[in-house]
Amino acid sequence: MGRVVSDLGVIAVLGDPVRRRLYDYVTAQDHEVSRGEAAAATGIQRPLAAFHLDRLAEAGLVEVTFRRTTGRSGPGAGRPAKLYRRAAGEHQVSVPPRDYRGAAELLAGVVDMIGGEQELQRAARSRGAAAGRSALRNAAETEQGSRPAGARDAEAGDRDRLTGALAEQGYQPYPDGPEIRLRNCPFHALADRYPPLICGMNLALLEGLIEGAAVTGMAARLDPRPDECCVVMTSSKNNEH
Amino acid sequence: MTHWPGGWSDGRVTGYQLAQLNVGRPRGPVESAVMAGFMSRIEPVNALADAAPGFVWRLQDGDGPGAVWESLDALRDFVYRNGPHLDFMRRRREWFHRMAEQHLVLWWVPAGHRPDLDEALHRLDLLRRQGPGPLAFTFREPFGPLAAESRSRAAASLR
């Protein structure tokens, strides 16, 4: 299980709390991050940020690009800035060794072969609804005792609850105007291999999540963008603002 | 990016374009209620394909949608990364029976060539009989076009 050991080495690089904060910041951004920006965002000195960012890059957890940020080129334009962004690779560690991904690929292949998409979507929807109900209960517990919410607050509360539930499931949600988009696809490798099957499953999961979390006025639909999840949450009301 | 046997490392091959044929067994006649969702979507989705980057030409004849695209990546981007088309794919079992045999075939054509339905069905038959290879393949197992010297031999074997 050499693979597991090397992934463990990669993940151990995140054991340092400063490095972990930098990793979390860089991977949550939609742009390449400079050393200065990362330092400011995590509240540490620039040389320290540079040191840890380069450790992350050596481990392959972030990727490095060089770009002149001044727009000038040629002699006198200065050195290009070193920029960091999330790496495409994924790492999984299971101790003792487990191979759920291998099993998932086999099962997906069989569902695809026997044409069981609609059954998969039904199962995904009820799984999503269960996760949504649990998010709703958690939100109710933390909100107890707070003042009754107005209509506007209720809408904001719905969005917050949905965002929290999405983050809990590993989607890395971020607001994009009235929409909530998802920076991470939790099923990436499988979705790459069986796109309609896995994206259909994912959509059903998220429809279930919205329903279970009693989020009104939001709906999930397929709208793939490069390097993001294939699903987006949009307002289901028609531009009432 | 696609890696496939033969060392081709992206979905575009100079001098070639990618032909595609899809066949399906509908759950009802075109005017039936079960097919209404499909029939209402097919024209808008075709219009999206026609406007998609890398679309070249559509085969207007016969059983299933066929088309020619600039490259494998262009076709894949449309099929799997275009929202309305992906949604269409997600729901395809509502409208089409599952097929035990291969229902989609891809093959390279010299740039400018417009395959007819006969040629397309030939390739589908080849895929079903011999599995994926340079003359007929799938998204999951793509191949680059044959080198020139083996092409004439292969053409002979097609007859």
Tab-separated table of C-alpha atoms in Angstrom:
chain	number	residue	atom	x	y	z
A	1	MET	CA	0.000	0.000	0.000
A	2	GLY	CA	2.745	2.452	-1.025
A	3	ARG	CA	0.120	4.843	-2.369
A	4	VAL	CA	-1.566	5.182	1.002
A	5	VAL	CA	1.759	5.913	2.686
A	6	SER	CA	2.667	8.652	0.196
A	7	ASP	CA	-0.783	10.267	0.565
A	8	LEU	CA	-0.294	10.160	4.305
A	9	GLY	CA	3.005	12.038	3.845
A	10	VAL	CA	1.210	14.684	1.793
A	11	ILE	CA	-1.539	15.118	4.327
A	12	ALA	CA	0.959	15.235	7.210
A	13	VAL	CA	2.244	18.487	5.646
A	14	LEU	CA	-1.078	20.012	6.743
A	15	GLY	CA	-0.380	19.085	10.357
A	16	ASP	CA	1.167	22.508	10.995
A	17	PRO	CA	-1.692	24.850	11.989
A	18	VAL	CA	-0.273	27.883	10.114
A	19	ARG	CA	0.153	25.842	6.969
A	20	ARG	CA	-3.369	24.517	7.362
A	21	ARG	CA	-4.769	28.057	7.569
A	22	LEU	CA	-2.866	29.046	4.440
A	23	TYR	CA	-4.079	25.933	2.619
A	24	ASP	CA	-7.682	26.594	3.603
A	25	TYR	CA	-7.398	30.191	2.428
A	26	VAL	CA	-5.729	29.500	-0.933
A	27	THR	CA	-8.068	26.624	-1.857
A	28	ALA	CA	-11.170	28.659	-1.040
A	29	GLN	CA	-10.258	31.478	-3.472
A	30	ASP	CA	-11.428	31.794	-7.071
A	31	HIS	CA	-8.129	33.402	-8.101
A	32	GLU	CA	-4.398	32.782	-7.806
A	33	VAL	CA	-3.128	34.085	-4.484
A	34	SER	CA	0.061	36.098	-3.956
A	35	ARG	CA	2.300	35.694	-0.900
A	36	GLY	CA	1.257	39.123	0.330
A	37	GLU	CA	-2.461	38.377	0.065
A	38	ALA	CA	-2.083	35.016	1.830
A	39	ALA	CA	-0.037	36.606	4.613
A	40	ALA	CA	-2.580	39.388	5.146
A	41	ALA	CA	-5.542	37.013	5.083
A	42	THR	CA	-4.051	34.671	7.695
A	43	GLY	CA	-2.472	37.395	9.818
A	44	ILE	CA	1.164	36.291	9.541
A	45	GLN	CA	4.379	37.857	8.210
A	46	ARG	CA	5.045	37.599	4.486
A	47	PRO	CA	8.329	35.608	4.748
A	48	LEU	CA	6.638	33.057	7.000
A	49	ALA	CA	3.716	32.752	4.554
A	50	ALA	CA	6.197	32.323	1.683
A	51	PHE	CA	8.000	29.546	3.568
A	52	HIS	CA	4.822	27.580	4.313
A	53	LEU	CA	3.271	28.157	0.861
A	54	ASP	CA	6.400	26.667	-0.703
A	55	ARG	CA	6.165	23.623	1.621
A	56	LEU	CA	2.544	23.181	0.432
A	57	ALA	CA	3.697	23.474	-3.171
A	58	GLU	CA	6.477	20.896	-2.682
A	59	ALA	CA	3.910	18.458	-1.326
A	60	GLY	CA	1.713	19.100	-4.392
A	61	LEU	CA	-1.154	20.493	-2.320
A	62	VAL	CA	-1.060	23.832	-4.148
A	63	GLU	CA	0.246	24.742	-7.603
A	64	VAL	CA	2.600	27.603	-8.386
A	65	THR	CA	2.488	30.026	-11.310
A	66	PHE	CA	4.644	33.048	-12.040
A	67	ARG	CA	3.074	36.172	-13.433
A	68	ARG	CA	3.980	39.818	-13.687
A	69	THR	CA	1.248	41.649	-11.874
A	70	THR	CA	2.359	45.092	-13.134
A	71	GLY	CA	1.373	44.463	-16.762
A	72	ARG	CA	4.867	45.503	-17.887
A	73	SER	CA	7.357	43.136	-19.494
A	74	GLY	CA	10.964	43.131	-20.593
A	75	PRO	CA	13.959	44.491	-18.657
A	76	GLY	CA	12.947	46.724	-15.773
A	77	ALA	CA	9.536	45.149	-15.329
A	78	GLY	CA	10.708	43.418	-12.157
A	79	ARG	CA	10.535	39.794	-11.202
A	80	PRO	CA	7.258	38.008	-11.874
A	81	ALA	CA	5.197	37.352	-8.742
A	82	LYS	CA	4.869	33.835	-7.388
A	83	LEU	CA	1.192	32.910	-7.207
A	84	TYR	CA	-0.529	29.918	-5.611
A	85	ARG	CA	-3.760	28.090	-6.377
A	86	ARG	CA	-5.392	24.800	-5.405
A	87	ALA	CA	-3.874	21.709	-7.008
A	88	ALA	CA	-5.990	19.366	-9.111
A	89	GLY	CA	-4.802	16.182	-7.404
A	90	GLU	CA	-6.765	14.551	-4.616
A	91	HIS	CA	-5.442	12.706	-1.584
A	92	GLN	CA	-7.149	10.197	0.588
A	93	VAL	CA	-5.869	8.475	3.634
A	94	SER	CA	-7.538	5.581	5.331
A	95	VAL	CA	-5.972	3.756	8.210
A	96	PRO	CA	-6.263	0.809	8.068
A	97	PRO	CA	-6.317	0.809	4.234
A	98	ARG	CA	-9.767	0.953	2.619
A	99	ASP	CA	-10.690	1.324	-1.030
A	100	TYR	CA	-14.162	2.811	-1.209
A	101	ARG	CA	-13.372	4.539	-4.478
A	102	GLY	CA	-12.645	1.248	-6.227
A	103	ALA	CA	-15.936	-0.101	-4.912
A	104	ALA	CA	-17.762	3.089	-5.975
A	105	GLU	CA	-16.401	2.807	-9.519
A	106	LEU	CA	-17.544	-0.785	-9.784
A	107	LEU	CA	-21.004	0.024	-8.443
A	108	ALA	CA	-21.350	3.062	-10.720
A	109	GLY	CA	-20.358	0.912	-13.689
A	110	VAL	CA	-23.056	-1.613	-12.845
A	111	VAL	CA	-25.780	1.016	-12.288
A	112	ASP	CA	-24.826	2.490	-15.660
A	113	MET	CA	-24.868	-0.933	-17.322
A	114	ILE	CA	-28.257	-2.001	-15.999
A	115	GLY	CA	-29.795	1.453	-16.590
A	116	GLY	CA	-30.601	2.087	-12.915
A	117	GLU	CA	-30.220	5.894	-13.056
A	118	GLN	CA	-33.735	6.677	-11.889
A	119	GLU	CA	-33.453	4.351	-8.879
A	120	LEU	CA	-30.095	5.922	-8.013
A	121	GLN	CA	-31.640	9.398	-8.255
A	122	ARG	CA	-34.498	8.398	-5.947
A	123	ALA	CA	-32.075	6.966	-3.388
A	124	ALA	CA	-29.861	10.054	-3.628
A	125	ARG	CA	-32.822	12.349	-3.109
A	126	SER	CA	-33.863	10.674	0.104
A	127	ARG	CA	-30.263	10.600	1.369
A	128	GLY	CA	-29.984	14.331	0.650
A	129	ALA	CA	-33.309	14.974	2.391
A	130	ALA	CA	-32.074	13.180	5.524
A	131	ALA	CA	-28.944	15.351	5.590
A	132	GLY	CA	-31.134	18.430	5.043
A	133	ARG	CA	-33.445	17.533	7.955
A	134	SER	CA	-30.434	17.099	10.194
A	135	ALA	CA	-29.161	20.555	9.156
A	136	LEU	CA	-32.611	21.971	9.919
A	137	ARG	CA	-32.603	20.444	13.417
A	138	ASN	CA	-29.118	21.779	14.145
A	139	ALA	CA	-30.113	25.249	12.968
A	140	ALA	CA	-33.269	25.150	15.128
A	141	GLU	CA	-31.195	24.273	18.207
A	142	THR	CA	-28.742	27.133	17.727
A	143	GLU	CA	-31.510	29.625	16.927
A	144	GLN	CA	-33.619	28.851	19.977
A	145	GLY	CA	-34.336	31.913	22.039
A	146	SER	CA	-33.523	34.373	19.267
A	147	ARG	CA	-36.202	36.829	18.191
A	148	PRO	CA	-38.806	35.825	15.606
A	149	ALA	CA	-37.452	36.422	12.110
A	150	GLY	CA	-39.080	38.697	9.540
A	151	ALA	CA	-39.573	37.641	5.927
A	152	ARG	CA	-36.243	39.116	4.863
A	153	ASP	CA	-34.437	37.430	7.774
A	154	ALA	CA	-36.163	34.155	6.979
A	155	GLU	CA	-34.783	34.268	3.451
A	156	ALA	CA	-31.287	35.041	4.705
A	157	GLY	CA	-31.694	32.295	7.295
A	158	ASP	CA	-32.637	29.837	4.545
A	159	ARG	CA	-29.525	30.725	2.562
A	160	ASP	CA	-27.294	30.433	5.628
A	161	ARG	CA	-28.784	27.080	6.536
A	162	LEU	CA	-28.323	25.794	2.991
A	163	THR	CA	-24.744	27.102	2.802
A	164	GLY	CA	-23.936	25.432	6.126
A	165	ALA	CA	-25.438	22.128	5.019
A	166	LEU	CA	-23.508	22.273	1.722
A	167	ALA	CA	-20.235	22.985	3.511
A	168	GLU	CA	-20.953	20.084	5.851
A	169	GLN	CA	-21.211	17.796	2.823
A	170	GLY	CA	-17.871	19.049	1.439
A	171	TYR	CA	-19.111	21.213	-1.477
A	172	GLN	CA	-17.266	24.480	-0.602
A	173	PRO	CA	-20.223	26.787	-1.396
A	174	TYR	CA	-19.798	30.464	-2.291
A	175	PRO	CA	-22.319	33.152	-3.189
A	176	ASP	CA	-22.381	34.356	-6.804
A	177	GLY	CA	-25.010	37.104	-7.004
A	178	PRO	CA	-28.359	35.489	-6.229
A	179	GLU	CA	-26.889	32.023	-6.808
A	180	ILE	CA	-24.902	29.703	-4.595
A	181	ARG	CA	-22.163	27.946	-6.549
A	182	LEU	CA	-20.025	25.031	-5.417
A	183	ARG	CA	-16.275	25.169	-5.776
A	184	ASN	CA	-15.713	21.501	-5.021
A	185	CYS	CA	-17.242	18.356	-6.481
A	186	PRO	CA	-17.157	15.706	-3.745
A	187	PHE	CA	-17.534	13.007	-6.413
A	188	HIS	CA	-14.999	14.415	-8.874
A	189	ALA	CA	-13.178	11.251	-10.025
A	190	LEU	CA	-16.435	9.317	-10.405
A	191	ALA	CA	-18.212	12.226	-12.113
A	192	ASP	CA	-15.374	12.360	-14.611
A	193	ARG	CA	-15.926	8.733	-15.511
A	194	TYR	CA	-19.735	8.599	-15.470
A	195	PRO	CA	-20.890	12.201	-15.969
A	196	PRO	CA	-24.653	11.836	-16.524
A	197	LEU	CA	-24.936	9.135	-13.867
A	198	ILE	CA	-22.988	10.923	-11.142
A	199	CYS	CA	-24.099	14.481	-11.961
A	200	GLY	CA	-27.696	13.216	-12.001
A	201	MET	CA	-27.124	11.570	-8.617
A	202	ASN	CA	-25.530	14.753	-7.286
A	203	LEU	CA	-28.423	16.919	-8.492
A	204	ALA	CA	-30.908	14.590	-6.798
A	205	LEU	CA	-28.867	14.663	-3.556
A	206	LEU	CA	-28.912	18.459	-3.563
A	207	GLU	CA	-32.616	18.679	-4.430
A	208	GLY	CA	-33.182	16.417	-1.441
A	209	LEU	CA	-30.955	18.587	0.733
A	210	ILE	CA	-32.915	21.749	-0.149
A	211	GLU	CA	-36.187	19.965	0.523
A	212	GLY	CA	-35.050	18.375	3.802
A	213	ALA	CA	-33.590	21.657	5.094
A	214	ALA	CA	-36.950	23.342	4.268
A	215	VAL	CA	-35.220	25.983	2.152
A	216	THR	CA	-37.892	27.833	0.191
A	217	GLY	CA	-37.163	29.927	-2.878
A	218	MET	CA	-34.020	28.028	-3.919
A	219	ALA	CA	-33.727	25.279	-6.519
A	220	ALA	CA	-30.827	23.159	-7.764
A	221	ARG	CA	-30.045	22.779	-11.448
A	222	LEU	CA	-27.250	21.443	-13.636
A	223	ASP	CA	-24.889	24.145	-14.873
A	224	PRO	CA	-21.343	22.752	-15.105
A	225	ARG	CA	-18.413	25.156	-15.072
A	226	PRO	CA	-14.758	24.179	-15.476
A	227	ASP	CA	-13.228	22.844	-12.251
A	228	GLU	CA	-16.418	23.283	-10.245
A	229	CYS	CA	-19.345	21.137	-9.200
A	230	CYS	CA	-21.951	20.589	-11.967
A	231	VAL	CA	-24.823	21.857	-9.803
A	232	VAL	CA	-25.771	25.438	-8.937
A	233	MET	CA	-28.431	26.655	-6.487
A	234	THR	CA	-30.543	29.388	-7.994
A	235	SER	CA	-33.379	31.452	-6.678
A	236	SER	CA	-36.577	29.758	-7.797
A	237	LYS	CA	-38.480	33.056	-7.615
A	238	ASN	CA	-38.384	35.231	-10.706
A	239	ASN	CA	-36.264	38.323	-9.977
A	240	GLU	CA	-38.634	39.839	-7.500
A	241	HIS	CA	-36.101	42.364	-6.186
B	1	MET	CA	-7.308	16.441	-21.562
B	2	THR	CA	-7.578	12.970	-22.998
B	3	HIS	CA	-4.933	10.277	-23.068
B	4	TRP	CA	-5.495	7.372	-25.366
B	5	PRO	CA	-3.549	4.502	-26.893
B	6	GLY	CA	-1.186	5.647	-29.579
B	7	GLY	CA	0.140	8.646	-27.660
B	8	TRP	CA	-2.412	11.272	-28.783
B	9	SER	CA	-2.518	13.716	-25.967
B	10	ASP	CA	-5.373	16.042	-26.803
B	11	GLY	CA	-8.722	15.640	-28.484
B	12	ARG	CA	-7.724	17.306	-31.763
B	13	VAL	CA	-5.965	15.647	-34.701
B	14	THR	CA	-4.689	17.714	-37.635
B	15	GLY	CA	-6.506	16.823	-40.860
B	16	TYR	CA	-9.241	14.895	-39.068
B	17	GLN	CA	-12.615	15.572	-37.537
B	18	LEU	CA	-14.613	13.438	-35.155
B	19	ALA	CA	-17.832	11.760	-36.293
B	20	GLN	CA	-20.438	10.514	-33.834
B	21	LEU	CA	-23.598	8.430	-34.012
B	22	ASN	CA	-26.069	7.776	-31.228
B	23	VAL	CA	-28.942	5.302	-31.445
B	24	GLY	CA	-31.797	4.790	-29.007
B	25	ARG	CA	-34.971	2.751	-28.564
B	26	PRO	CA	-37.724	5.270	-27.626
B	27	ARG	CA	-40.306	4.268	-25.036
B	28	GLY	CA	-43.140	5.383	-27.307
B	29	PRO	CA	-44.008	6.941	-30.667
B	30	VAL	CA	-42.930	10.547	-31.178
B	31	GLU	CA	-46.436	11.883	-30.542
B	32	SER	CA	-46.963	9.874	-27.305
B	33	ALA	CA	-47.157	11.459	-23.832
B	34	VAL	CA	-44.071	9.559	-22.630
B	35	MET	CA	-41.963	11.210	-25.337
B	36	ALA	CA	-43.399	14.730	-24.895
B	37	GLY	CA	-40.530	15.877	-22.653
B	38	PHE	CA	-37.997	14.614	-25.151
B	39	MET	CA	-39.753	16.110	-28.169
B	40	SER	CA	-40.025	19.527	-26.507
B	41	ARG	CA	-36.287	19.542	-25.744
B	42	ILE	CA	-34.703	18.061	-28.842
B	43	GLU	CA	-34.853	21.220	-30.971
B	44	PRO	CA	-33.474	23.657	-28.370
B	45	VAL	CA	-30.731	21.186	-27.467
B	46	ASN	CA	-29.820	20.731	-31.149
B	47	ALA	CA	-29.706	24.505	-31.497
B	48	LEU	CA	-27.292	24.646	-28.540
B	49	ALA	CA	-25.119	21.995	-30.212
B	50	ASP	CA	-25.088	23.901	-33.503
B	51	ALA	CA	-23.838	26.979	-31.645
B	52	ALA	CA	-21.337	25.104	-29.439
B	53	PRO	CA	-17.582	25.573	-29.974
B	54	GLY	CA	-16.238	22.881	-32.318
B	55	PHE	CA	-19.547	21.824	-33.871
B	56	VAL	CA	-19.132	21.157	-37.617
B	57	TRP	CA	-22.134	19.438	-39.145
B	58	ARG	CA	-25.236	17.387	-38.331
B	59	LEU	CA	-26.405	14.172	-39.984
B	60	GLN	CA	-30.072	14.895	-40.683
B	61	ASP	CA	-31.079	11.411	-41.719
B	62	GLY	CA	-32.559	8.413	-40.010
B	63	ASP	CA	-32.562	6.676	-36.642
B	64	GLY	CA	-30.390	8.657	-34.366
B	65	PRO	CA	-28.527	11.892	-34.013
B	66	GLY	CA	-25.180	11.897	-35.780
B	67	ALA	CA	-22.757	14.771	-36.156
B	68	VAL	CA	-19.227	15.818	-36.976
B	69	TRP	CA	-17.161	17.814	-34.460
B	70	GLU	CA	-13.738	19.464	-34.614
B	71	SER	CA	-12.282	17.332	-31.852
B	72	LEU	CA	-13.021	14.762	-29.196
B	73	ASP	CA	-12.714	17.372	-26.450
B	74	ALA	CA	-15.178	19.717	-28.187
B	75	LEU	CA	-17.768	16.934	-28.410
B	76	ARG	CA	-17.147	15.789	-24.846
B	77	ASP	CA	-17.468	19.350	-23.530
B	78	PHE	CA	-20.849	19.691	-25.169
B	79	VAL	CA	-22.180	16.264	-24.219
B	80	TYR	CA	-21.085	16.283	-20.586
B	81	ARG	CA	-20.407	19.912	-19.647
B	82	ASN	CA	-23.282	21.790	-21.272
B	83	GLY	CA	-26.015	22.276	-18.632
B	84	PRO	CA	-29.128	21.651	-20.742
B	85	HIS	CA	-27.491	18.733	-22.590
B	86	LEU	CA	-26.239	17.144	-19.369
B	87	ASP	CA	-29.762	17.472	-17.982
B	88	PHE	CA	-31.055	15.787	-21.126
B	89	MET	CA	-28.569	12.921	-20.587
B	90	ARG	CA	-29.562	12.633	-16.937
B	91	ARG	CA	-33.191	12.078	-17.905
B	92	ARG	CA	-32.632	9.828	-20.926
B	93	ARG	CA	-34.059	6.693	-19.257
B	94	GLU	CA	-37.448	8.424	-19.031
B	95	TRP	CA	-37.540	8.443	-22.815
B	96	PHE	CA	-35.306	5.608	-24.011
B	97	HIS	CA	-34.991	1.953	-23.145
B	98	ARG	CA	-31.686	0.786	-21.798
B	99	MET	CA	-29.695	-0.936	-24.517
B	100	ALA	CA	-27.540	-3.941	-23.759
B	101	GLU	CA	-25.398	-3.153	-26.799
B	102	GLN	CA	-23.259	-0.081	-27.451
B	103	HIS	CA	-25.467	2.832	-28.504
B	104	LEU	CA	-22.822	5.471	-29.195
B	105	VAL	CA	-19.930	5.242	-31.628
B	106	LEU	CA	-17.138	7.695	-32.437
B	107	TRP	CA	-14.729	7.578	-35.361
B	108	TRP	CA	-12.302	9.895	-37.131
B	109	VAL	CA	-13.083	11.205	-40.611
B	110	PRO	CA	-10.796	13.217	-42.909
B	111	ALA	CA	-11.577	16.914	-42.335
B	112	GLY	CA	-14.442	17.953	-44.618
B	113	HIS	CA	-15.866	14.438	-45.024
B	114	ARG	CA	-19.598	14.108	-44.326
B	115	PRO	CA	-20.503	10.536	-43.335
B	116	ASP	CA	-23.884	9.118	-44.400
B	117	LEU	CA	-26.089	6.879	-42.274
B	118	ASP	CA	-24.677	3.716	-43.908
B	119	GLU	CA	-21.159	4.618	-42.906
B	120	ALA	CA	-22.279	5.513	-39.392
B	121	LEU	CA	-24.177	2.250	-38.886
B	122	HIS	CA	-21.172	0.356	-40.231
B	123	ARG	CA	-18.997	1.881	-37.535
B	124	LEU	CA	-21.563	1.105	-34.846
B	125	ASP	CA	-21.661	-2.493	-36.048
B	126	LEU	CA	-17.862	-2.653	-35.988
B	127	LEU	CA	-17.801	-1.341	-32.406
B	128	ARG	CA	-20.421	-3.874	-31.350
B	129	ARG	CA	-18.572	-6.777	-32.992
B	130	GLN	CA	-14.950	-5.946	-32.167
B	131	GLY	CA	-15.035	-3.532	-29.227
B	132	PRO	CA	-13.340	-0.123	-29.205
B	133	GLY	CA	-10.473	0.363	-31.663
B	134	PRO	CA	-9.067	3.057	-33.978
B	135	LEU	CA	-11.939	2.601	-36.465
B	136	ALA	CA	-14.791	2.794	-33.972
B	137	PHE	CA	-14.530	3.792	-30.333
B	138	THR	CA	-16.233	5.359	-27.316
B	139	PHE	CA	-15.694	8.279	-24.936
B	140	ARG	CA	-14.465	5.901	-22.273
B	141	GLU	CA	-11.968	4.206	-24.588
B	142	PRO	CA	-10.889	6.685	-27.268
B	143	PHE	CA	-8.304	6.044	-29.984
B	144	GLY	CA	-6.335	8.242	-32.365
B	145	PRO	CA	-6.771	7.731	-36.123
B	146	LEU	CA	-4.787	4.965	-37.802
B	147	ALA	CA	-1.475	5.816	-39.420
B	148	ALA	CA	-1.755	6.224	-43.214
B	149	GLU	CA	-0.145	2.885	-44.109
B	150	SER	CA	-2.558	0.833	-42.000
B	151	ARG	CA	-5.592	2.821	-43.148
B	152	SER	CA	-5.998	1.164	-46.549
B	153	ARG	CA	-5.699	-2.284	-45.013
B	154	ALA	CA	-8.314	-1.339	-42.438
B	155	ALA	CA	-10.610	0.078	-45.115
B	156	ALA	CA	-10.399	-3.254	-46.918
B	157	SER	CA	-11.304	-5.098	-43.726
B	158	LEU	CA	-14.400	-2.910	-43.347
B	159	ARG	CA	-15.948	-4.240	-46.528
